[in-house]
Amino acid sequence: MVTVLILSLSVFVLIGLYSEAVEDEKNRLTHLTSIYVHYLEGMTQLTPGWDEGAMPQEFFANRIQQEFDSLRDQHHFGQTGEVLLVRRHENGGQRSSQFQLDLSVDSRPQILPDSRGNRVLLAYQPLKGLPLGVIAKINIQEIQFLYFLGGGAIGILEVGFMMVVGFILVQGKNASRQQWPKDREKIRGVVVSEGEGIVTFNEYGKIETFNETAEAMFFWQASEVIGRPFRSLVVPPEQDVWDLFVVSYGQLTVERIGGLRKEFKAQKKDGTVFPLSLTLSESPLAGQRLFTALLRDETEQKLAERRLAAQYAIARVLADCTTIQQATPEILQAVCKSLGWQVGVLWQVKPGTKILFCVEVWRTSHERFSEFVTVTQSMSFSKGVGLPGRIWETGTPIWIPDAVKDPNFPRAPMAAQAGLHAAFAFPIRLGETILGVMEFFSREIQEPDEPLLHQMVSVGSQIGQFMQRKEAEMALRESEERTRLILDTALDAVVTLDELGYVIGWNSQAERMFGWSREEIIGQQVVTTIIPPKYREAYPQGIQHYITSEVSAILNKRIELSGLHRDGHEFPLELAISAVQSQGKTIVSGFLRDLTERRQTEEALLKSEEQRRQAQKMEAIGTLAGGIAHDFNNILSAIIGYTELAMTQIGVGSPVLPRLQEVLRAGYRAKNLVRQILTFSRRDESGKKVMHLQPIVREALNLLRASLPSTISLHAELQPSTAPVLADATQIHQVVMNLGANAEYAMRPMGGRLMVTLEEVAVDETTASLVQGLHAGLYIRLNVTDSGQGMSPSVTKRIFDPFFTTKDVGEGTGMGLAVIHGVVTSHGGVIRVDSRKGQGTTFTIYFPCSSLPVEVQQVQSTFSSNCKKGTVIFVDDEVSIAKWAKDMLENMGYRVVVFTNGPEALQAFKENPDQFDVLVTDQTMPGMTGEFLARQVMSIRPGFPVILCSGFSYTMNKDKALSMGFRAYLAKPVLMGDMEQALQVALTPSLPH
């Protein structure tokens, strides 16, 4: 009964050990497939030449197969363990031909027969987006051999032992004690013969068996460790963890005894630390506890995982980074952290030289390795010198177990000071060209890892390809940026289209020209965006004709057509087209120039030429008017003068007097008409003066009323008394006349009512805020309102633009309102317009009031026979005027000497200058002007009184005459009263001029 119980317990222990071993292998296989898949998937992001999603799967599959084959030294583990790269075939379904396994999805670890009938434990994981997958497998017999053989032997011995125990129980207690040690020796013999590291120890932790594999693993002989505590095989920092692990295991109930697995850092006899995988199980025997530890050195497995992790990390860095400067520190950090090394350095061949210089250094501790890093950064190497130079010279990777003792390592003293020993380096190459060297340092002395060096050769090629690709991409970007800058600074808009008419290029000038940003227009059809509707139907046919025939009447020629702005308005443009072939496709570039400004300039030039001709015509008219006015005034002078003189010589009751009065009134009207005509030919402006606007506006309205048709009525409301303004009378007159002319044109078809008002207003802050440019204060407001057809808002916005006019050709220059706006602005005023279609127009002008007083001339207005008399020298080239003056002045009581030319008068004055008291002279005379005569006379007798008369002169006006010292200036025709007042001013210095 006891034998059966012991046998059952042994079977239970065996099953537990085997089950735990299978679970451990499942976890390891799953981990391996995950590492490989992550690394290989990272390779898909490192291949240039195609856009994302456009690279053929077959290219990726072949590239990954090559990369997988380069890692063949890492594909095997244990006796039968292996990593495979399998391919899914479309015609063969989604099942592996080697295993009965569905390759379309992840596979949980399972036991399956292979093509040779062997049962294998395997795990599978597919690569995303590719017909590939990774399988990690191990022969199930390898697991069974380790655990069935060891565990079975223990079980058999336990059964035999129990049989012996049964016999001993019959024979006696002492015999059993003598036989037990012999049986334990048999157990030791079986354990020692196993292929894996197997160690047994008792419940006190003392080692009882230590097989040959364990001896090779720890470098200890069995005789040296038997009897010692098992915890001595674990590094001191983890011995407490080991004790806790054993205690926890010992607390398990019998039902759960089967095997627990844990990893520790173990220590060899020579002090080397290595990763140890330990599976612990217990086999109770005769009331005593016997523990069995299955040991596995995980050094190679960890190294393989680190190598894969390093390569995967590098692949991720190269996939994520855009420049080698960004990638370099990431690569150095990834390798150091993956392998557990402390310092990484990148050396690069300096262009144009034959030396390697330090580009980047990464280290785990800035403080500990600062001096080593400083020395490294300051050094450079030529071929064959130092570790980087040797790599450059040989082109192969090198491993130095202890760089401190290496004779060709110039940095050995600093490495020793920093505690760095092992070093390895590999070339970064592109084909046969060495671009640089990467080197790494560890604080430990480590023997060469040939698989790692082999792997780093592949990494160096990847980095070299990355550098070349990024340099090419940077050069391409720089070229594209230069091209973009050239295009963006071009004066013309440049639009590039593919053969289907989609926009693929759009410079900044095109953005300004058409109103579409580059981001908005790229990818859109040009025919629906910038081509006016009237051209859209013909465009596809034209572009298709060019593509099929490769000829075009407009190719490389400039044509004029219309473009469509984003806001819907059309504008003239000039277009030149060029085309190139790229990858078998036609790329069309259009060079467009906005002709709007050119057209406006041309139109402005035409209008300017018309304006110039009009100005010349007006100048000619003005000159003619001036000449006519001069002669006409001379005629009027005789008519008015003699009429006035005749009226003084007849009685009040004479029947001739009324007739003479009518002649005099007609002469006055003629005088006023000539004065208004002279307004248009006036050359010299008197400038701005403080004045009241009512007389100027009234004079302009009188002239305007004569030109209005009978269908238009004129109404004026001028406030009698207002504050003065600082203004130019001529310009104010022009403003009123131009506004009146525009109003007349607006009402010409249907007639209407023209209303002009002038009033003083106080503008407050609220009102000022409603009118741009207006400020609070006192203003003289001039309103001109017509009942014409009005204007639309679009026209109202442009009425003050130069050359803009709504009149028919030949009826306006478009400068009238622009001039008005300039005049108002120069006076510090503001003009605004209020107009609605069909409701008439109102122009409102605000002139700021002036606080200065108005200058009032005081003259004698009555004739007095008691006034001072004297001798007058009168000069005029018109004989009739000379005779009239002699009669008029003598009638007034003056002595008069008359001359009809200046030289004779000057000669007479020179002969007897004291004979005369005052000079009255005409300005415009042949041979000598009145101005010159007066200067000569005043040079002979300084301060001699002079009265200057003129029918019209371009060179003389009242202000100029008074400034020259003349006593008075009279405009022809001269009235008797005006002459008498001027003479009294001249002869009486105390009277104001």
CSV table of N, CA and C in Angstrom, one decimal, residues 230-364:
chain,number,residue,atom,x,y,z
A,230,PHE,N,23.1,26.1,-1.2
A,230,PHE,CA,22.9,26.4,-2.6
A,230,PHE,C,22.9,27.9,-2.8
A,231,ARG,N,22.5,28.7,-1.8
A,231,ARG,CA,22.5,30.2,-1.9
A,231,ARG,C,23.8,30.8,-2.2
A,232,SER,N,24.9,30.0,-2.0
A,232,SER,CA,26.3,30.5,-2.3
A,232,SER,C,26.5,30.6,-3.8
A,233,LEU,N,25.7,29.9,-4.6
A,233,LEU,CA,25.8,30.0,-6.0
A,233,LEU,C,25.2,31.3,-6.6
A,234,VAL,N,24.4,32.0,-5.8
A,234,VAL,CA,23.7,33.2,-6.2
A,234,VAL,C,24.5,34.4,-5.7
A,235,VAL,N,24.5,35.5,-6.6
A,235,VAL,CA,25.3,36.7,-6.2
A,235,VAL,C,24.7,37.2,-4.8
A,236,PRO,N,25.6,37.7,-4.0
A,236,PRO,CA,25.2,38.2,-2.7
A,236,PRO,C,23.9,39.1,-2.6
A,237,PRO,N,23.8,40.0,-3.6
A,237,PRO,CA,22.6,40.9,-3.5
A,237,PRO,C,21.3,40.2,-3.7
A,238,GLU,N,21.3,38.9,-4.3
A,238,GLU,CA,20.1,38.2,-4.5
A,238,GLU,C,19.9,37.0,-3.6
A,239,GLN,N,20.8,36.8,-2.7
A,239,GLN,CA,20.7,35.6,-1.8
A,239,GLN,C,19.5,35.7,-0.9
A,240,ASP,N,19.2,36.9,-0.5
A,240,ASP,CA,17.9,37.0,0.4
A,240,ASP,C,16.7,36.7,-0.5
A,241,VAL,N,16.8,37.1,-1.7
A,241,VAL,CA,15.6,36.8,-2.6
A,241,VAL,C,15.5,35.3,-2.8
A,242,TRP,N,16.7,34.6,-2.9
A,242,TRP,CA,16.7,33.1,-3.0
A,242,TRP,C,16.0,32.5,-1.8
A,243,ASP,N,16.4,32.9,-0.6
A,243,ASP,CA,15.9,32.4,0.6
A,243,ASP,C,14.4,32.5,0.7
A,244,LEU,N,13.9,33.7,0.3
A,244,LEU,CA,12.5,34.0,0.3
A,244,LEU,C,11.8,33.1,-0.7
A,245,PHE,N,12.4,32.8,-1.8
A,245,PHE,CA,11.8,32.0,-2.9
A,245,PHE,C,11.7,30.5,-2.4
A,246,VAL,N,12.7,30.0,-1.7
A,246,VAL,CA,12.7,28.7,-1.2
A,246,VAL,C,11.6,28.5,-0.1
A,247,VAL,N,11.6,29.5,0.8
A,247,VAL,CA,10.6,29.5,1.9
A,247,VAL,C,9.2,29.5,1.3
A,248,SER,N,9.0,30.4,0.3
A,248,SER,CA,7.6,30.4,-0.3
A,248,SER,C,7.3,29.1,-0.9
A,249,TYR,N,8.3,28.5,-1.6
A,249,TYR,CA,8.0,27.2,-2.2
A,249,TYR,C,7.7,26.1,-1.2
A,250,GLY,N,8.4,26.2,-0.1
A,250,GLY,CA,8.2,25.2,1.0
A,250,GLY,C,6.9,25.2,1.6
A,251,GLN,N,6.2,26.4,1.5
A,251,GLN,CA,4.9,26.5,2.2
A,251,GLN,C,3.8,26.0,1.3
A,252,LEU,N,4.1,25.6,0.1
A,252,LEU,CA,3.1,25.0,-0.8
A,252,LEU,C,2.6,23.7,-0.3
A,253,THR,N,1.3,23.4,-0.5
A,253,THR,CA,0.8,22.1,-0.1
A,253,THR,C,1.2,21.0,-1.1
A,254,VAL,N,1.0,19.8,-0.7
A,254,VAL,CA,1.4,18.7,-1.5
A,254,VAL,C,0.7,18.7,-2.9
A,255,GLU,N,-0.5,19.1,-2.9
A,255,GLU,CA,-1.2,19.1,-4.2
A,255,GLU,C,-0.6,20.1,-5.2
A,256,ARG,N,0.1,21.1,-4.8
A,256,ARG,CA,0.6,22.1,-5.7
A,256,ARG,C,2.1,21.9,-6.0
A,257,ILE,N,2.7,20.9,-5.4
A,257,ILE,CA,4.1,20.6,-5.7
A,257,ILE,C,4.2,20.1,-7.1
A,258,GLY,N,5.0,20.8,-7.9
A,258,GLY,CA,5.2,20.4,-9.3
A,258,GLY,C,6.4,21.1,-9.9
A,259,GLY,N,6.7,22.3,-9.6
A,259,GLY,CA,7.8,23.0,-10.1
A,259,GLY,C,7.5,24.5,-10.3
A,260,LEU,N,8.5,25.3,-9.8
A,260,LEU,CA,8.4,26.8,-9.9
A,260,LEU,C,9.7,27.3,-10.6
A,261,ARG,N,9.5,28.3,-11.5
A,261,ARG,CA,10.6,28.8,-12.3
A,261,ARG,C,10.9,30.2,-11.9
A,262,LYS,N,12.2,30.6,-11.8
A,262,LYS,CA,12.6,31.9,-11.4
A,262,LYS,C,14.0,32.2,-12.0
A,263,GLU,N,14.3,33.5,-12.3
A,263,GLU,CA,15.6,33.8,-12.8
A,263,GLU,C,16.4,34.5,-11.7
A,264,PHE,N,17.7,34.2,-11.6
A,264,PHE,CA,18.6,34.8,-10.7
A,264,PHE,C,19.9,35.2,-11.4
A,265,LYS,N,20.7,36.0,-10.7
A,265,LYS,CA,22.0,36.3,-11.2
A,265,LYS,C,22.9,35.4,-10.4
A,266,ALA,N,23.6,34.5,-11.1
A,266,ALA,CA,24.5,33.5,-10.5
A,266,ALA,C,25.9,34.0,-10.6
A,267,GLN,N,26.8,33.4,-9.8
A,267,GLN,CA,28.2,33.8,-9.8
A,267,GLN,C,29.1,32.5,-10.0
A,268,LYS,N,29.9,32.6,-11.0
A,268,LYS,CA,30.9,31.5,-11.2
A,268,LYS,C,32.0,31.5,-10.2
A,269,LYS,N,32.8,30.5,-10.3
A,269,LYS,CA,34.0,30.4,-9.4
A,269,LYS,C,34.9,31.5,-9.6
A,270,ASP,N,35.1,32.0,-10.8
A,270,ASP,CA,36.0,33.1,-11.1
A,270,ASP,C,35.4,34.5,-10.9
A,271,GLY,N,34.2,34.5,-10.4
A,271,GLY,CA,33.5,35.8,-10.1
A,271,GLY,C,32.6,36.3,-11.2
A,272,THR,N,32.6,35.6,-12.3
A,272,THR,CA,31.7,36.1,-13.5
A,272,THR,C,30.3,35.9,-13.1
A,273,VAL,N,29.5,36.9,-13.3
A,273,VAL,CA,28.1,36.9,-13.1
A,273,VAL,C,27.3,36.6,-14.4
A,274,PHE,N,26.4,35.7,-14.3
A,274,PHE,CA,25.6,35.4,-15.5
A,274,PHE,C,24.2,35.1,-15.1
A,275,PRO,N,23.2,35.3,-16.1
A,275,PRO,CA,21.8,35.0,-15.8
A,275,PRO,C,21.5,33.5,-15.7
A,276,LEU,N,20.8,33.2,-14.7
A,276,LEU,CA,20.5,31.7,-14.5
A,276,LEU,C,19.0,31.5,-14.4
A,277,SER,N,18.5,30.6,-15.2
A,277,SER,CA,17.1,30.2,-15.1
A,277,SER,C,17.0,28.9,-14.3
A,278,LEU,N,16.2,28.9,-13.2
A,278,LEU,CA,16.1,27.8,-12.3
A,278,LEU,C,14.6,27.4,-12.1
A,279,THR,N,14.4,26.0,-12.3
A,279,THR,CA,13.1,25.4,-12.1
A,279,THR,C,13.2,24.5,-10.9
A,280,LEU,N,12.5,24.8,-9.9
A,280,LEU,CA,12.6,24.1,-8.6
A,280,LEU,C,11.4,23.1,-8.4
A,281,SER,N,11.7,21.9,-8.0
A,281,SER,CA,10.7,20.9,-7.6
A,281,SER,C,11.1,20.2,-6.4
A,282,GLU,N,10.1,19.5,-5.8
A,282,GLU,CA,10.4,18.7,-4.5
A,282,GLU,C,9.9,17.3,-4.7
A,283,SER,N,10.7,16.4,-4.1
A,283,SER,CA,10.4,15.0,-4.1
A,283,SER,C,10.5,14.5,-2.7
A,284,PRO,N,9.4,14.5,-1.9
A,284,PRO,CA,9.5,14.0,-0.5
A,284,PRO,C,9.9,12.5,-0.5
A,285,LEU,N,10.8,12.2,0.4
A,285,LEU,CA,11.3,10.8,0.5
A,285,LEU,C,11.5,10.4,1.9
A,286,ALA,N,10.7,9.4,2.3
A,286,ALA,CA,10.9,8.8,3.7
A,286,ALA,C,10.8,9.9,4.7
A,287,GLY,N,9.9,10.8,4.5
A,287,GLY,CA,9.7,11.8,5.5
A,287,GLY,C,10.6,13.0,5.4
A,288,GLN,N,11.6,12.9,4.5
A,288,GLN,CA,12.5,14.0,4.3
A,288,GLN,C,12.2,14.7,3.0
A,289,ARG,N,12.6,16.0,3.0
A,289,ARG,CA,12.4,16.8,1.8
A,289,ARG,C,13.6,16.9,0.9
A,290,LEU,N,13.5,16.6,-0.3
A,290,LEU,CA,14.6,16.6,-1.3
A,290,LEU,C,14.2,17.5,-2.4
A,291,PHE,N,15.0,18.6,-2.7
A,291,PHE,CA,14.7,19.6,-3.7
A,291,PHE,C,15.6,19.4,-4.9
A,292,THR,N,15.0,19.5,-6.1
A,292,THR,CA,15.7,19.4,-7.3
A,292,THR,C,15.6,20.7,-8.1
A,293,ALA,N,16.8,21.2,-8.5
A,293,ALA,CA,16.8,22.5,-9.2
A,293,ALA,C,17.4,22.2,-10.6
A,294,LEU,N,16.6,22.5,-11.6
A,294,LEU,CA,17.0,22.4,-13.0
A,294,LEU,C,17.5,23.7,-13.5
A,295,LEU,N,18.8,23.8,-13.8
A,295,LEU,CA,19.5,25.1,-14.1
A,295,LEU,C,19.8,25.2,-15.6
A,296,ARG,N,19.6,26.5,-16.0
A,296,ARG,CA,20.0,26.8,-17.4
A,296,ARG,C,20.7,28.1,-17.5
A,297,ASP,N,21.8,28.1,-18.1
A,297,ASP,CA,22.6,29.4,-18.3
A,297,ASP,C,21.9,30.2,-19.5
A,298,GLU,N,21.3,31.3,-19.1
A,298,GLU,CA,20.6,32.1,-20.0
A,298,GLU,C,21.4,33.2,-20.7
A,299,THR,N,22.8,33.1,-20.6
A,299,THR,CA,23.6,34.1,-21.1
A,299,THR,C,23.4,34.3,-22.6
A,300,GLU,N,23.5,33.2,-23.4
A,300,GLU,CA,23.3,33.3,-24.8
A,300,GLU,C,21.9,33.8,-25.2
A,301,GLN,N,20.9,33.3,-24.5
A,301,GLN,CA,19.6,33.8,-24.8
A,301,GLN,C,19.4,35.3,-24.5
A,302,LYS,N,20.0,35.7,-23.4
A,302,LYS,CA,19.9,37.2,-23.1
A,302,LYS,C,20.7,38.0,-24.1
A,303,LEU,N,21.9,37.5,-24.5
A,303,LEU,CA,22.6,38.2,-25.5
A,303,LEU,C,21.9,38.3,-26.8
A,304,ALA,N,21.2,37.2,-27.2
A,304,ALA,CA,20.5,37.2,-28.4
A,304,ALA,C,19.3,38.2,-28.3
A,305,GLU,N,18.6,38.2,-27.2
A,305,GLU,CA,17.5,39.1,-27.0
A,305,GLU,C,18.0,40.6,-27.1
A,306,ARG,N,19.2,40.8,-26.4
A,306,ARG,CA,19.7,42.2,-26.4
A,306,ARG,C,20.1,42.6,-27.8
A,307,ARG,N,20.8,41.6,-28.5
A,307,ARG,CA,21.2,42.0,-29.9
A,307,ARG,C,19.9,42.3,-30.8
A,308,LEU,N,18.9,41.5,-30.6
A,308,LEU,CA,17.7,41.8,-31.4
A,308,LEU,C,17.0,43.1,-30.9
A,309,ALA,N,17.0,43.3,-29.6
A,309,ALA,CA,16.5,44.6,-29.1
A,309,ALA,C,17.2,45.8,-29.6
A,310,ALA,N,18.6,45.7,-29.6
A,310,ALA,CA,19.4,46.8,-30.1
A,310,ALA,C,19.1,47.0,-31.6
A,311,GLN,N,19.0,46.0,-32.4
A,311,GLN,CA,18.8,46.2,-33.8
A,311,GLN,C,17.4,46.7,-34.1
A,312,TYR,N,16.4,46.2,-33.3
A,312,TYR,CA,15.1,46.8,-33.4
A,312,TYR,C,15.0,48.2,-33.0
A,313,ALA,N,15.7,48.6,-31.9
A,313,ALA,CA,15.7,50.0,-31.5
A,313,ALA,C,16.3,50.9,-32.5
A,314,ILE,N,17.4,50.4,-33.2
A,314,ILE,CA,18.1,51.2,-34.2
A,314,ILE,C,17.1,51.4,-35.4
A,315,ALA,N,16.4,50.3,-35.8
A,315,ALA,CA,15.5,50.4,-36.9
A,315,ALA,C,14.4,51.4,-36.6
A,316,ARG,N,13.9,51.4,-35.3
A,316,ARG,CA,12.9,52.4,-35.0
A,316,ARG,C,13.4,53.8,-35.0
A,317,VAL,N,14.6,54.0,-34.6
A,317,VAL,CA,15.2,55.3,-34.6
A,317,VAL,C,15.3,55.8,-36.1
A,318,LEU,N,15.9,55.0,-36.9
A,318,LEU,CA,16.0,55.4,-38.3
A,318,LEU,C,14.7,55.6,-39.0
A,319,ALA,N,13.6,54.9,-38.5
A,319,ALA,CA,12.3,55.1,-39.1
A,319,ALA,C,11.7,56.4,-38.6
A,320,ASP,N,12.0,56.8,-37.4
A,320,ASP,CA,11.3,58.0,-36.8
A,320,ASP,C,12.0,59.3,-37.1
A,321,CYS,N,13.4,59.2,-37.2
A,321,CYS,CA,14.2,60.5,-37.3
A,321,CYS,C,14.2,60.9,-38.8
A,322,THR,N,14.4,62.3,-38.9
A,322,THR,CA,14.4,62.9,-40.3
A,322,THR,C,15.8,63.3,-40.7
A,323,THR,N,16.7,63.4,-39.7
A,323,THR,CA,18.1,63.8,-40.1
A,323,THR,C,19.1,63.0,-39.3
A,324,ILE,N,20.3,62.9,-39.8
A,324,ILE,CA,21.3,62.1,-39.1
A,324,ILE,C,21.7,62.8,-37.8
A,325,GLN,N,21.6,64.1,-37.8
A,325,GLN,CA,21.9,64.8,-36.5
A,325,GLN,C,20.9,64.4,-35.5
A,326,GLN,N,19.7,64.2,-35.8
A,326,GLN,CA,18.6,63.8,-34.9
A,326,GLN,C,18.8,62.4,-34.5
A,327,ALA,N,19.2,61.5,-35.5
A,327,ALA,CA,19.2,60.1,-35.3
A,327,ALA,C,20.4,59.7,-34.5
A,328,THR,N,21.6,60.4,-34.6
A,328,THR,CA,22.8,59.9,-34.0
A,328,THR,C,22.7,59.7,-32.5
A,329,PRO,N,22.3,60.7,-31.7
A,329,PRO,CA,22.3,60.4,-30.2
A,329,PRO,C,21.2,59.3,-29.9
A,330,GLU,N,20.2,59.2,-30.7
A,330,GLU,CA,19.2,58.2,-30.4
A,330,GLU,C,19.7,56.8,-30.7
A,331,ILE,N,20.5,56.7,-31.8
A,331,ILE,CA,21.1,55.4,-32.1
A,331,ILE,C,22.1,55.0,-31.0
A,332,LEU,N,23.0,55.9,-30.6
A,332,LEU,CA,24.0,55.6,-29.5
A,332,LEU,C,23.3,55.2,-28.2
A,333,GLN,N,22.3,55.9,-27.9
A,333,GLN,CA,21.5,55.6,-26.7
A,333,GLN,C,20.8,54.2,-26.8
A,334,ALA,N,20.2,54.0,-27.9
A,334,ALA,CA,19.5,52.7,-28.1
A,334,ALA,C,20.5,51.5,-28.0
A,335,VAL,N,21.7,51.6,-28.6
A,335,VAL,CA,22.6,50.5,-28.5
A,335,VAL,C,23.1,50.3,-27.1
A,336,CYS,N,23.5,51.4,-26.4
A,336,CYS,CA,24.0,51.3,-25.1
A,336,CYS,C,23.0,50.7,-24.1
A,337,LYS,N,21.8,51.2,-24.2
A,337,LYS,CA,20.7,50.7,-23.3
A,337,LYS,C,20.4,49.3,-23.6
A,338,SER,N,20.3,48.9,-24.8
A,338,SER,CA,19.9,47.5,-25.2
A,338,SER,C,21.0,46.5,-24.7
A,339,LEU,N,22.3,46.9,-24.9
A,339,LEU,CA,23.4,46.0,-24.6
A,339,LEU,C,23.9,46.2,-23.1
A,340,GLY,N,23.4,47.2,-22.5
A,340,GLY,CA,23.9,47.5,-21.1
A,340,GLY,C,25.3,48.1,-21.1
A,341,TRP,N,25.7,48.8,-22.2
A,341,TRP,CA,27.0,49.5,-22.2
A,341,TRP,C,26.8,50.9,-21.8
A,342,GLN,N,28.0,51.6,-21.6
A,342,GLN,CA,27.9,52.9,-20.9
A,342,GLN,C,28.2,54.1,-21.8
A,343,VAL,N,29.0,53.9,-22.8
A,343,VAL,CA,29.4,55.1,-23.7
A,343,VAL,C,29.3,54.7,-25.1
A,344,GLY,N,28.8,55.6,-25.9
A,344,GLY,CA,28.7,55.4,-27.4
A,344,GLY,C,29.2,56.7,-28.1
A,345,VAL,N,30.0,56.5,-29.2
A,345,VAL,CA,30.6,57.6,-29.9
A,345,VAL,C,30.4,57.4,-31.4
A,346,LEU,N,30.2,58.5,-32.1
A,346,LEU,CA,30.1,58.5,-33.5
A,346,LEU,C,31.2,59.3,-34.1
A,347,TRP,N,32.0,58.7,-35.0
A,347,TRP,CA,33.1,59.4,-35.7
A,347,TRP,C,32.7,59.5,-37.1
A,348,GLN,N,33.0,60.6,-37.7
A,348,GLN,CA,32.6,60.8,-39.1
A,348,GLN,C,33.8,61.3,-39.9
A,349,VAL,N,33.9,60.9,-41.2
A,349,VAL,CA,35.0,61.3,-42.0
A,349,VAL,C,34.7,62.8,-42.4
A,350,LYS,N,35.6,63.7,-42.1
A,350,LYS,CA,35.5,65.1,-42.4
A,350,LYS,C,35.6,65.3,-43.9
A,351,PRO,N,34.6,65.9,-44.6
A,351,PRO,CA,34.7,66.1,-46.0
A,351,PRO,C,35.9,66.9,-46.4
A,352,GLY,N,36.6,66.4,-47.5
A,352,GLY,CA,37.8,67.1,-48.0
A,352,GLY,C,39.0,66.9,-47.2
A,353,THR,N,39.0,66.0,-46.2
A,353,THR,CA,40.2,65.7,-45.4
A,353,THR,C,40.3,64.2,-45.3
A,354,LYS,N,41.4,63.8,-44.6
A,354,LYS,CA,41.6,62.3,-44.4
A,354,LYS,C,41.7,62.0,-42.9
A,355,ILE,N,40.8,62.6,-42.2
A,355,ILE,CA,40.7,62.4,-40.7
A,355,ILE,C,39.3,62.1,-40.3
A,356,LEU,N,39.2,61.4,-39.2
A,356,LEU,CA,37.9,61.1,-38.5
A,356,LEU,C,37.8,62.1,-37.3
A,357,PHE,N,36.6,62.8,-37.2
A,357,PHE,CA,36.4,63.7,-36.1
A,357,PHE,C,35.1,63.3,-35.4
A,358,CYS,N,35.1,63.6,-34.1
A,358,CYS,CA,34.0,63.2,-33.2
A,358,CYS,C,32.8,64.1,-33.5
A,359,VAL,N,31.7,63.4,-33.8
A,359,VAL,CA,30.4,64.1,-34.1
A,359,VAL,C,29.5,64.1,-32.9
A,360,GLU,N,29.3,63.0,-32.2
A,360,GLU,CA,28.4,62.8,-31.1
A,360,GLU,C,28.9,61.8,-30.1
A,361,VAL,N,28.6,62.1,-28.8
A,361,VAL,CA,28.9,61.2,-27.7
A,361,VAL,C,27.7,61.1,-26.8
A,362,TRP,N,27.4,59.8,-26.4
A,362,TRP,CA,26.3,59.6,-25.5
A,362,TRP,C,26.9,58.7,-24.3
A,363,ARG,N,26.5,59.0,-23.1
A,363,ARG,CA,26.9,58.2,-22.0
A,363,ARG,C,25.8,58.2,-20.9
A,364,THR,N,25.9,57.2,-20.1
A,364,THR,CA,24.9,56.9,-19.1
A,364,THR,C,25.1,57.9,-17.9
